[in-house]
């Protein structure tokens, strides 16, 4: 208690001079050097203090390769665009930044997983874990995308290396060192994600790292990990009914107090929730007009927390925000896909074991390619690139004709119908199984054609793994929910929408093979579907009955524009779309082009 009082008094005069503003730019405690880095006006290296370097990345998403597009291979700075990114360059920069620091901790603010690059995603994120092991990651927050597959996928496969399916085919692939996937050498943490049924935390809430004090002793440093509550109903991480999320500030304050009871005074919040600034597009160390959830968090989170490292928004900023006691602390986010690394340098009083706040420095460093790439990581990246090509060429099933996204006059397409059948197939595997499926256009990304493509492994009528992957899916789980017949009727009505100019737009849903319906476009909006004309397994839709419906989470949460879907009950997750589609194709082996006869128009027949 006395320490906190003294800490507040020590900065009182400075706070009075600057007034009562809540948000302050990084220039408050710092001066900018020629590279745009923030450096302490009072300098570093005080022999009576202990220095600690914090290095962090965020939202890496498995971007191992050095790409050259604007989204992944460039970053805009005050001096113009820089070419950045690539795991081998990140590793080299980390080594360079660590040089000369006795105490350095490397961590991630989350979303390491859900690798969007094909070679990473198709190997269930195992290449990313191999990389993070290789660079010596100390820990990671569990971001929303860490829950895209399931809680068990994270805790059992990613963290412990437990296999599922056939080893080397479905999981536990051979890594670049010729060894079977072993899982992460580091922990995933979250102080606010709980099991819905038991109320227990899924992961450890914090970690305590001990650093050398230079005199033969150690100082404890606590890191509290917070996951965005949006995880629970996110389109890819959808865990409604399975997990719950405590409010972020509540969790941070609870565990800050617990850490202090354990004698930990240097405390960092690593939060997978973000924000942005007006300067985001032009300055990697900017803090102009900050906004977003992380800045609201920063205003309320315990003054015991000395720095806040954020992620999730793929933004870049380096701000100083007053804590509730009026003392500034860094609040940072380091972009995404390996384009930036954040460095915070703390000076810690070995007597109080707390941070001397006005000596803190913070910098976002671009992961430039003007230094030699790390050769071992470069080999690792090349290895997984080749494995991606092999994975792409694996045969999956046969086609009898084209599956395309081209819609007929009633909104049906052959690819959409097969996707609906695949979602129904996946939805039948849950505890309370699906009775049919509805599919929107959103997961349909490419046609599957009978004629062979350019890949040497392809042939007429052959579906390759990569072709399947690029035709359907975007890391969304199939979810089975309960809806009434009346709600299903209204969802079908929501295919027709009035635009701002008064005209209509048509957003057709695909139905699984055991459903057919007729609509009457001559009727007004919301009156075009008669439940008697909707047949499910040969029986008319009953408005008063409840049905189990399979659909992708993106559709279920209303993101595809069918608001009645959000009235769902009893959600159960099934397989993620890519894998649901793959398993359906493998089960069928031969995919016949479906007839476009599931939806008909009464008005056209007149």
XYZ file of C-alpha atoms in Angstrom:
606
model
C 0.000 0.000 0.000
C 2.792 2.430 0.983
C 4.607 1.631 -2.251
C 1.556 2.567 -4.307
C 1.134 5.863 -2.438
C 4.775 6.803 -2.964
C 4.520 5.780 -6.599
C 1.582 8.121 -7.161
C 3.212 11.013 -5.302
C 6.415 10.688 -7.328
C 4.565 11.594 -10.517
C 2.088 14.050 -9.059
C 3.979 17.170 -10.080
C 4.376 15.951 -13.662
C 0.697 15.032 -13.891
C -0.271 18.456 -12.577
C 1.841 20.192 -15.204
C 0.311 18.205 -18.022
C -3.231 18.599 -16.772
C -5.945 16.033 -16.503
C -5.864 14.515 -19.980
C -6.517 10.801 -20.105
C -4.620 10.017 -23.304
C -1.102 11.251 -24.003
C 1.233 10.620 -26.900
C 4.480 8.710 -26.624
C 6.352 12.010 -26.355
C 5.257 12.454 -22.711
C 8.176 10.513 -21.242
C 10.178 10.185 -24.398
C 11.990 11.960 -27.194
C 12.001 10.568 -30.736
C 15.313 9.742 -32.397
C 15.996 9.853 -36.145
C 14.549 6.373 -36.658
C 11.260 7.266 -35.017
C 12.109 5.199 -31.928
C 11.030 6.434 -28.525
C 13.870 6.837 -26.051
C 13.878 7.964 -22.437
C 14.855 11.567 -21.811
C 16.561 10.438 -18.621
C 18.486 7.645 -20.299
C 19.052 3.998 -19.431
C 21.708 1.981 -17.674
C 21.235 3.241 -14.103
C 23.447 0.804 -12.189
C 21.040 0.689 -9.251
C 18.134 -0.391 -11.457
C 17.467 -3.657 -13.279
C 16.748 -3.481 -17.003
C 14.177 -5.762 -18.647
C 13.503 -6.004 -22.365
C 10.065 -7.168 -23.514
C 9.879 -8.321 -27.137
C 6.523 -9.235 -28.631
C 4.757 -10.133 -31.842
C 1.041 -10.397 -32.465
C -1.415 -11.850 -34.986
C 1.305 -13.793 -36.767
C -1.246 -16.192 -38.323
C 1.436 -18.488 -39.675
C 2.960 -16.080 -42.196
C 6.246 -17.930 -42.485
C 7.063 -16.911 -46.036
C 8.388 -13.477 -46.965
C 5.627 -12.159 -49.216
C 5.678 -9.076 -51.414
C 2.075 -7.845 -51.479
C 1.038 -4.647 -49.688
C -0.987 -6.446 -47.005
C 1.764 -8.825 -45.931
C 5.056 -7.629 -47.386
C 4.929 -3.899 -46.758
C 4.372 -1.466 -43.941
C 3.931 2.285 -44.178
C 6.174 4.516 -42.083
C 6.656 8.278 -41.818
C 9.422 7.883 -44.395
C 7.301 5.851 -46.814
C 6.701 2.135 -47.391
C 9.136 -0.525 -46.169
C 9.467 -4.102 -47.381
C 8.951 -6.292 -44.324
C 7.994 -9.733 -43.030
C 9.055 -13.330 -43.234
C 9.834 -15.719 -40.384
C 13.550 -15.946 -41.208
C 13.882 -12.160 -41.035
C 11.842 -11.989 -37.844
C 14.169 -14.500 -36.212
C 17.190 -12.461 -37.306
C 15.699 -9.238 -35.923
C 14.865 -10.911 -32.610
C 18.486 -12.031 -32.203
C 19.699 -8.545 -33.065
C 17.311 -6.850 -30.650
C 18.174 -9.244 -27.811
C 21.891 -8.609 -28.194
C 23.267 -6.873 -25.086
C 20.197 -7.514 -22.933
C 20.771 -9.762 -19.931
C 17.058 -9.896 -19.221
C 14.799 -10.377 -22.236
C 11.375 -12.028 -22.513
C 9.801 -12.905 -25.877
C 6.059 -13.448 -26.143
C 3.020 -13.220 -28.409
C -0.192 -11.243 -27.924
C -2.165 -14.024 -29.629
C -3.528 -15.303 -32.933
C -0.426 -17.286 -33.741
C -2.749 -19.947 -35.138
C -5.310 -20.135 -37.924
C -2.561 -19.867 -40.467
C -4.084 -18.320 -43.543
C -1.183 -19.483 -45.780
C -2.100 -22.833 -47.328
C 1.047 -24.710 -46.304
C 0.437 -23.777 -42.662
C -3.360 -24.129 -42.497
C -3.424 -27.466 -44.309
C -0.953 -28.835 -41.729
C -3.095 -27.693 -38.784
C -0.750 -24.861 -37.724
C 2.061 -27.245 -36.850
C 4.597 -25.276 -38.954
C 3.846 -22.143 -36.919
C 4.454 -23.944 -33.638
C 7.753 -25.312 -34.932
C 8.823 -21.747 -35.773
C 7.732 -20.276 -32.433
C 9.580 -23.071 -30.631
C 12.696 -22.325 -32.672
C 12.781 -18.619 -31.777
C 12.338 -19.396 -28.082
C 8.886 -17.929 -27.465
C 8.324 -17.789 -23.707
C 4.518 -17.745 -23.788
C 1.518 -16.626 -25.819
C -1.907 -15.269 -25.054
C -4.667 -17.406 -26.497
C -6.274 -15.142 -29.068
C -9.705 -15.748 -30.553
C -8.194 -17.763 -33.405
C -6.492 -20.134 -30.987
C -10.028 -21.480 -30.428
C -10.959 -21.858 -34.109
C -10.713 -25.641 -34.047
C -11.697 -26.460 -30.464
C -10.567 -26.077 -26.892
C -9.130 -29.585 -27.035
C -7.222 -28.873 -30.243
C -5.416 -26.065 -28.418
C -4.841 -27.761 -25.070
C -4.164 -31.308 -26.264
C -2.713 -31.071 -29.764
C -1.021 -27.675 -29.964
C 0.176 -27.538 -26.351
C 0.856 -31.231 -25.661
C 1.446 -32.654 -29.137
C -1.249 -35.340 -28.888
C -2.162 -36.757 -32.298
C -5.603 -37.072 -33.822
C -6.630 -39.141 -36.818
C -3.857 -40.852 -38.756
C -0.363 -39.683 -37.834
C 1.307 -37.938 -40.765
C -1.970 -37.748 -42.690
C -4.406 -35.943 -40.396
C -2.028 -34.567 -37.746
C 1.456 -34.889 -36.218
C 3.270 -34.282 -39.469
C 7.015 -34.672 -39.778
C 8.686 -31.334 -39.126
C 11.692 -29.765 -40.837
C 14.070 -31.608 -38.482
C 12.564 -34.967 -39.473
C 10.726 -35.375 -36.169
C 7.047 -35.899 -35.350
C 5.182 -32.816 -34.137
C 5.746 -32.488 -30.385
C 3.582 -29.502 -29.503
C 4.548 -26.105 -28.134
C 7.532 -25.603 -25.845
C 5.714 -22.548 -24.489
C 2.358 -22.087 -22.755
C -0.856 -20.541 -24.009
C -2.534 -18.413 -21.350
C -5.893 -16.752 -20.755
C -7.246 -15.207 -17.572
C -10.825 -14.883 -18.764
C -11.883 -17.819 -20.971
C -13.826 -20.428 -19.015
C -15.661 -23.688 -19.637
C -19.371 -22.927 -19.834
C -20.447 -25.997 -17.887
C -17.877 -25.989 -15.050
C -16.856 -22.339 -14.866
C -13.195 -23.364 -14.746
C -10.539 -21.444 -16.627
C -9.439 -23.294 -19.758
C -5.828 -22.101 -19.429
C -3.521 -20.641 -16.809
C -4.366 -16.960 -16.210
C -0.817 -15.675 -15.902
C 2.822 -16.609 -15.798
C 5.559 -15.383 -13.472
C 8.970 -15.045 -15.077
C 12.024 -14.447 -12.901
C 14.792 -12.146 -14.115
C 18.324 -11.656 -12.793
C 18.865 -8.650 -10.534
C 22.621 -8.537 -11.216
C 23.489 -9.358 -7.621
C 22.776 -13.069 -7.555
C 19.063 -12.724 -6.910
C 15.937 -12.561 -9.041
C 12.930 -10.309 -9.503
C 9.507 -11.766 -10.368
C 7.644 -10.364 -13.377
C 3.982 -11.223 -13.878
C 2.216 -11.419 -17.237
C -1.598 -11.515 -17.215
C -3.123 -12.846 -20.447
C -6.520 -11.601 -21.606
C -8.548 -12.912 -24.560
C -11.139 -10.835 -26.397
C -14.653 -11.788 -25.216
C -15.675 -11.642 -28.894
C -14.112 -15.123 -29.127
C -17.308 -16.731 -27.877
C -19.475 -15.673 -30.819
C -16.787 -15.033 -33.386
C -17.439 -16.470 -36.828
C -14.332 -18.674 -36.784
C -13.853 -19.158 -33.039
C -17.572 -19.680 -32.301
C -17.784 -21.327 -28.851
C -21.280 -20.330 -27.726
C -22.520 -22.871 -25.202
C -19.015 -24.328 -24.826
C -16.975 -21.460 -23.407
C -17.672 -18.152 -21.690
C -15.548 -15.031 -21.251
C -15.128 -12.868 -18.167
C -14.966 -9.094 -18.751
C -11.402 -8.033 -19.548
C -10.916 -5.390 -16.842
C -12.457 -7.631 -14.198
C -10.041 -10.446 -15.037
C -7.003 -8.183 -15.248
C -7.706 -6.535 -11.919
C -8.419 -9.839 -10.192
C -5.095 -11.352 -11.180
C -3.100 -8.148 -10.707
C -4.235 -8.230 -7.090
C -3.370 -11.942 -6.841
C 0.099 -11.335 -8.266
C 0.738 -8.533 -5.796
C -0.233 -10.850 -2.935
C 2.476 -13.191 -4.234
C 5.027 -10.402 -4.089
C 4.966 -9.545 -7.798
C 5.067 -5.795 -8.440
C 6.209 -5.629 -12.076
C 3.055 -6.645 -13.944
C 2.311 -6.651 -17.676
C -1.108 -7.178 -19.268
C -0.912 -8.960 -22.613
C -4.336 -8.481 -24.147
C -5.685 -9.965 -27.349
C -7.963 -7.023 -27.981
C -6.988 -3.877 -29.800
C -7.710 -0.471 -31.151
C -6.308 1.955 -33.659
C -5.233 5.550 -34.151
C -5.585 8.295 -36.716
C -1.888 7.812 -37.518
C -2.147 4.040 -38.058
C -1.679 4.210 -41.817
C 1.388 6.418 -41.766
C 3.326 5.932 -38.536
C 4.210 2.606 -36.907
C 4.963 4.449 -33.647
C 2.067 6.891 -33.818
C -0.530 7.603 -31.150
C -2.720 10.273 -32.720
C -6.386 10.128 -31.604
C -6.425 6.580 -30.220
C -9.727 4.696 -30.120
C -11.010 1.184 -29.529
C -11.515 -1.346 -26.710
C -7.878 -1.565 -25.640
C -7.778 2.138 -24.839
C -10.943 1.874 -22.749
C -9.327 -1.096 -21.000
C -6.184 0.952 -20.373
C -8.170 3.694 -18.625
C -9.745 1.217 -16.189
C -7.231 -1.582 -15.618
C -5.421 -1.663 -12.273
C -2.610 0.887 -11.740
C -0.501 -2.087 -10.650
C -0.192 -3.002 -14.339
C 2.898 -1.306 -15.772
C 2.427 -1.905 -19.511
C -0.255 -3.169 -21.884
C 0.638 -5.112 -25.024
C -2.292 -5.637 -27.357
C -3.296 -7.324 -30.613
C -6.378 -8.459 -32.562
C -6.971 -5.299 -34.618
C -3.897 -5.769 -36.823
C -3.126 -2.130 -36.028
C 0.133 -0.365 -35.219
C 0.514 2.208 -32.480
C 2.796 3.127 -29.613
C 0.864 5.219 -27.095
C 1.091 6.355 -23.489
C -2.229 6.163 -21.624
C -2.845 7.309 -18.061
C -3.821 4.525 -15.682
C -6.665 5.189 -13.168
C -4.135 6.720 -10.774
C -3.026 9.231 -13.404
C 0.307 7.579 -14.194
C 1.174 6.949 -17.854
C 2.037 3.485 -19.135
C 2.696 2.165 -22.646
C -0.165 0.705 -24.660
C 1.100 -0.850 -27.885
C 0.115 -2.998 -30.856
C 2.568 -4.324 -33.439
C 0.527 -4.903 -36.618
C 0.206 -8.458 -37.917
C 1.640 -11.238 -40.100
C 5.169 -10.721 -38.819
C 5.591 -7.173 -40.114
C 6.534 -5.575 -36.778
C 8.101 -6.461 -33.441
C 7.408 -4.398 -30.347
C 10.152 -3.674 -27.826
C 9.442 -2.280 -24.374
C 12.357 -1.579 -22.042
C 11.565 -1.386 -18.347
C 13.771 -0.176 -15.505
C 12.949 -1.962 -12.253
C 13.861 -0.869 -8.740
C 15.315 -3.985 -7.077
C 14.125 -2.790 -3.657
C 10.455 -2.300 -4.519
C 10.629 -4.797 -7.419
C 8.450 -2.368 -9.352
C 8.885 -0.418 -12.572
C 10.226 3.121 -12.544
C 7.598 4.319 -14.979
C 9.267 7.491 -16.243
C 12.235 5.453 -17.544
C 10.088 3.159 -19.698
C 10.738 3.149 -23.444
C 8.690 1.536 -26.195
C 9.302 1.048 -29.913
C 7.648 -0.780 -32.790
C 10.413 -2.134 -35.021
C 9.765 -3.044 -38.674
C 10.868 -6.559 -39.613
C 12.916 -5.341 -42.561
C 14.732 -7.529 -45.055
C 17.921 -5.469 -45.135
C 19.717 -7.847 -42.774
C 20.709 -11.481 -43.441
C 17.857 -13.931 -42.917
C 18.290 -16.562 -40.232
C 19.567 -19.594 -42.212
C 17.976 -22.276 -40.027
C 14.552 -20.630 -40.135
C 14.978 -20.096 -43.866
C 15.419 -23.864 -44.276
C 12.349 -24.460 -42.132
C 10.232 -22.118 -44.257
C 11.431 -23.781 -47.480
C 10.638 -27.197 -46.071
C 7.046 -26.292 -45.262
C 6.617 -24.564 -48.598
C 7.507 -27.835 -50.324
C 5.241 -29.817 -48.005
C 2.441 -27.417 -48.962
C 2.931 -28.257 -52.633
C 2.796 -31.968 -51.818
C -0.351 -31.477 -49.757
C -2.003 -29.538 -52.568
C -1.432 -32.384 -55.027
C -2.976 -35.133 -52.877
C -6.052 -36.743 -54.554
C -9.289 -36.472 -52.584
C -12.248 -37.622 -54.709
C -13.603 -37.854 -58.253
C -16.062 -35.636 -60.129
C -18.601 -36.638 -62.778
C -19.019 -33.023 -63.932
C -18.411 -29.403 -63.009
C -19.303 -27.948 -59.627
C -19.635 -24.188 -60.089
C -20.865 -21.150 -58.187
C -23.043 -20.079 -61.140
C -26.601 -19.591 -59.910
C -29.723 -20.411 -61.894
C -32.777 -18.144 -61.878
C -33.922 -19.627 -58.548
C -30.573 -19.120 -56.839
C -29.244 -22.663 -56.948
C -25.713 -23.647 -57.920
C -24.102 -27.055 -58.099
C -21.248 -26.121 -55.739
C -23.630 -24.558 -53.187
C -25.784 -27.691 -53.189
C -22.773 -29.936 -52.552
C -21.575 -27.590 -49.802
C -25.013 -27.769 -48.142
C -24.857 -31.564 -48.317
C -21.389 -31.502 -46.728
C -22.607 -29.266 -43.899
C -25.574 -31.578 -43.323
C -23.209 -34.580 -43.266
C -21.044 -32.855 -40.631
C -24.078 -31.696 -38.647
C -25.400 -35.222 -38.259
C -22.365 -36.149 -36.134
C -23.131 -33.946 -33.101
C -25.015 -35.050 -29.983
C -28.314 -33.470 -31.099
C -27.910 -33.991 -34.852
C -28.981 -31.770 -37.706
C -32.170 -32.510 -39.648
C -31.036 -30.458 -42.663
C -28.591 -27.703 -43.645
C -28.729 -24.157 -44.960
C -25.710 -22.601 -46.686
C -25.073 -19.027 -47.829
C -22.798 -17.929 -50.640
C -19.970 -16.805 -48.319
C -17.937 -20.052 -48.141
C -17.950 -20.605 -51.908
C -14.607 -19.378 -53.236
C -13.797 -21.289 -56.422
C -15.271 -23.734 -58.923
C -14.363 -27.427 -59.053
C -14.124 -28.334 -62.731
C -14.085 -31.754 -64.368
C -11.316 -30.789 -66.765
C -7.853 -31.189 -65.307
C -6.043 -28.093 -64.099
C -2.403 -27.052 -64.370
C -1.065 -29.129 -61.490
C 0.927 -32.124 -62.814
C -0.890 -34.402 -60.357
C -4.301 -33.453 -61.746
C -6.404 -35.370 -64.270
C -9.895 -35.108 -65.713
C -12.482 -35.658 -62.984
C -9.919 -35.541 -60.177
C -10.333 -33.304 -57.127
C -6.995 -32.451 -55.542
C -6.672 -31.428 -51.901
C -5.642 -27.897 -52.866
C -8.503 -27.545 -55.338
C -10.958 -28.604 -52.645
C -9.389 -26.169 -50.169
C -9.594 -23.174 -52.477
C -13.153 -23.935 -53.576
C -14.883 -23.942 -50.207
C -14.350 -22.668 -46.702
C -12.711 -19.926 -44.685
C -12.009 -21.545 -41.292
C -15.648 -21.445 -40.169
C -17.174 -24.195 -38.019
C -20.356 -25.961 -38.974
C -22.769 -25.270 -36.115
C -26.004 -27.124 -35.399
C -28.688 -24.939 -33.805
C -32.349 -25.161 -32.852
C -34.821 -22.955 -34.705
C -38.606 -23.009 -34.898
C -40.388 -23.656 -38.162
C -41.607 -20.048 -38.088
C -38.026 -18.800 -37.737
C -36.914 -21.007 -40.629
C -39.737 -19.610 -42.753
C -38.600 -16.063 -41.915
C -34.946 -16.887 -42.718
C -36.034 -18.041 -46.168
C -37.981 -14.793 -46.575
C -34.796 -12.848 -45.806
C -33.277 -13.999 -49.089
C -35.050 -11.023 -50.699
C -34.068 -7.588 -49.419
C -34.989 -4.026 -50.278
C -32.051 -1.798 -51.141
C -31.698 1.901 -50.303
C -32.896 2.903 -53.773
C -36.077 0.851 -53.355
C -35.051 -1.993 -55.644
C -34.708 -5.614 -54.537
C -31.666 -7.830 -54.150
C -31.677 -11.623 -53.994
C -29.368 -13.509 -51.612
C -30.186 -17.189 -52.096
C -29.552 -19.902 -49.552
C -28.675 -23.436 -50.563
C -30.504 -26.320 -48.894
C -29.322 -29.879 -48.327
C -30.588 -32.698 -50.564
C -33.418 -33.673 -48.152
C -35.103 -30.261 -48.467
C -37.055 -28.637 -51.270
C -39.218 -25.553 -51.355
C -41.198 -23.289 -53.656
C -41.405 -19.524 -53.429
C -43.785 -16.987 -54.951
C -41.953 -13.869 -56.076
C -45.227 -12.224 -57.116
C -46.036 -11.774 -53.426
C -44.704 -8.868 -51.306
C -41.486 -9.162 -49.304
C -41.839 -11.467 -46.266
C -44.844 -13.235 -47.841
C -43.133 -15.370 -50.484
C -42.643 -18.563 -48.486
C -45.608 -20.728 -47.519
C -44.574 -23.331 -44.903
C -46.707 -25.913 -46.720
C -44.404 -25.545 -49.727
C -41.240 -26.211 -47.705
C -40.590 -29.960 -47.562
C -38.110 -31.451 -45.093
C -37.668 -35.193 -45.465
C -40.962 -35.270 -47.335
C -42.973 -33.433 -44.661
C -44.145 -29.808 -44.769
C -42.455 -27.297 -42.491
C -44.363 -26.986 -39.203
C -44.177 -23.366 -37.897
C -44.715 -24.548 -34.310
C -42.140 -27.318 -34.307
C -38.433 -26.985 -33.455
C -35.798 -28.183 -35.911
C -32.060 -28.823 -35.730
C -30.329 -26.918 -38.525
C -26.699 -27.122 -39.650
C -25.085 -23.914 -40.916
C -21.742 -22.159 -40.792
C -21.170 -19.911 -37.779
C -20.908 -16.844 -40.027
C -24.485 -17.477 -41.144
C -25.684 -18.343 -37.630
C -24.426 -15.099 -36.046
C -26.194 -13.010 -38.710
C -23.088 -11.915 -40.602
C -24.467 -13.131 -43.938
C -27.474 -10.852 -43.548
C -30.209 -13.207 -42.287
C -31.008 -11.635 -38.876
C -33.533 -14.228 -37.743
C -30.717 -16.776 -37.556
C -29.414 -14.956 -34.473
C -32.438 -16.220 -32.533
C -30.852 -19.696 -32.486
C -30.815 -21.941 -29.415
C -28.777 -24.971 -28.270
C -25.705 -24.465 -30.471
C -23.326 -27.389 -31.027
C -20.081 -27.133 -32.955
C -19.258 -29.725 -35.577
C -16.259 -29.686 -37.934
C -14.568 -26.621 -39.398
C -15.697 -25.992 -42.999
C -12.473 -27.046 -44.783
C -12.341 -30.341 -42.949
C -16.090 -30.939 -43.125
C -15.933 -30.543 -46.908
C -12.853 -32.765 -47.148
C -14.419 -35.534 -45.056
C -17.612 -35.432 -47.097
C -15.719 -35.710 -50.387
C -13.558 -38.542 -49.060
C -16.616 -40.386 -47.780
C -18.451 -40.090 -51.115
C -15.348 -40.693 -53.273
C -17.381 -39.949 -56.428
C -19.247 -36.620 -56.483
C -22.051 -36.433 -59.003
C -23.150 -33.028 -60.226
C -26.437 -32.420 -58.382
C -29.604 -31.486 -60.208
C -30.771 -27.918 -59.627
C -34.272 -28.868 -58.515
C -34.327 -28.155 -54.792
C -35.784 -24.662 -55.192
C -38.552 -23.727 -57.628
C -40.554 -20.571 -58.331
C -44.318 -20.698 -58.291
C -44.569 -17.338 -60.078
C -42.389 -18.504 -62.981
C -44.551 -21.579 -63.452
C -47.679 -19.512 -64.029
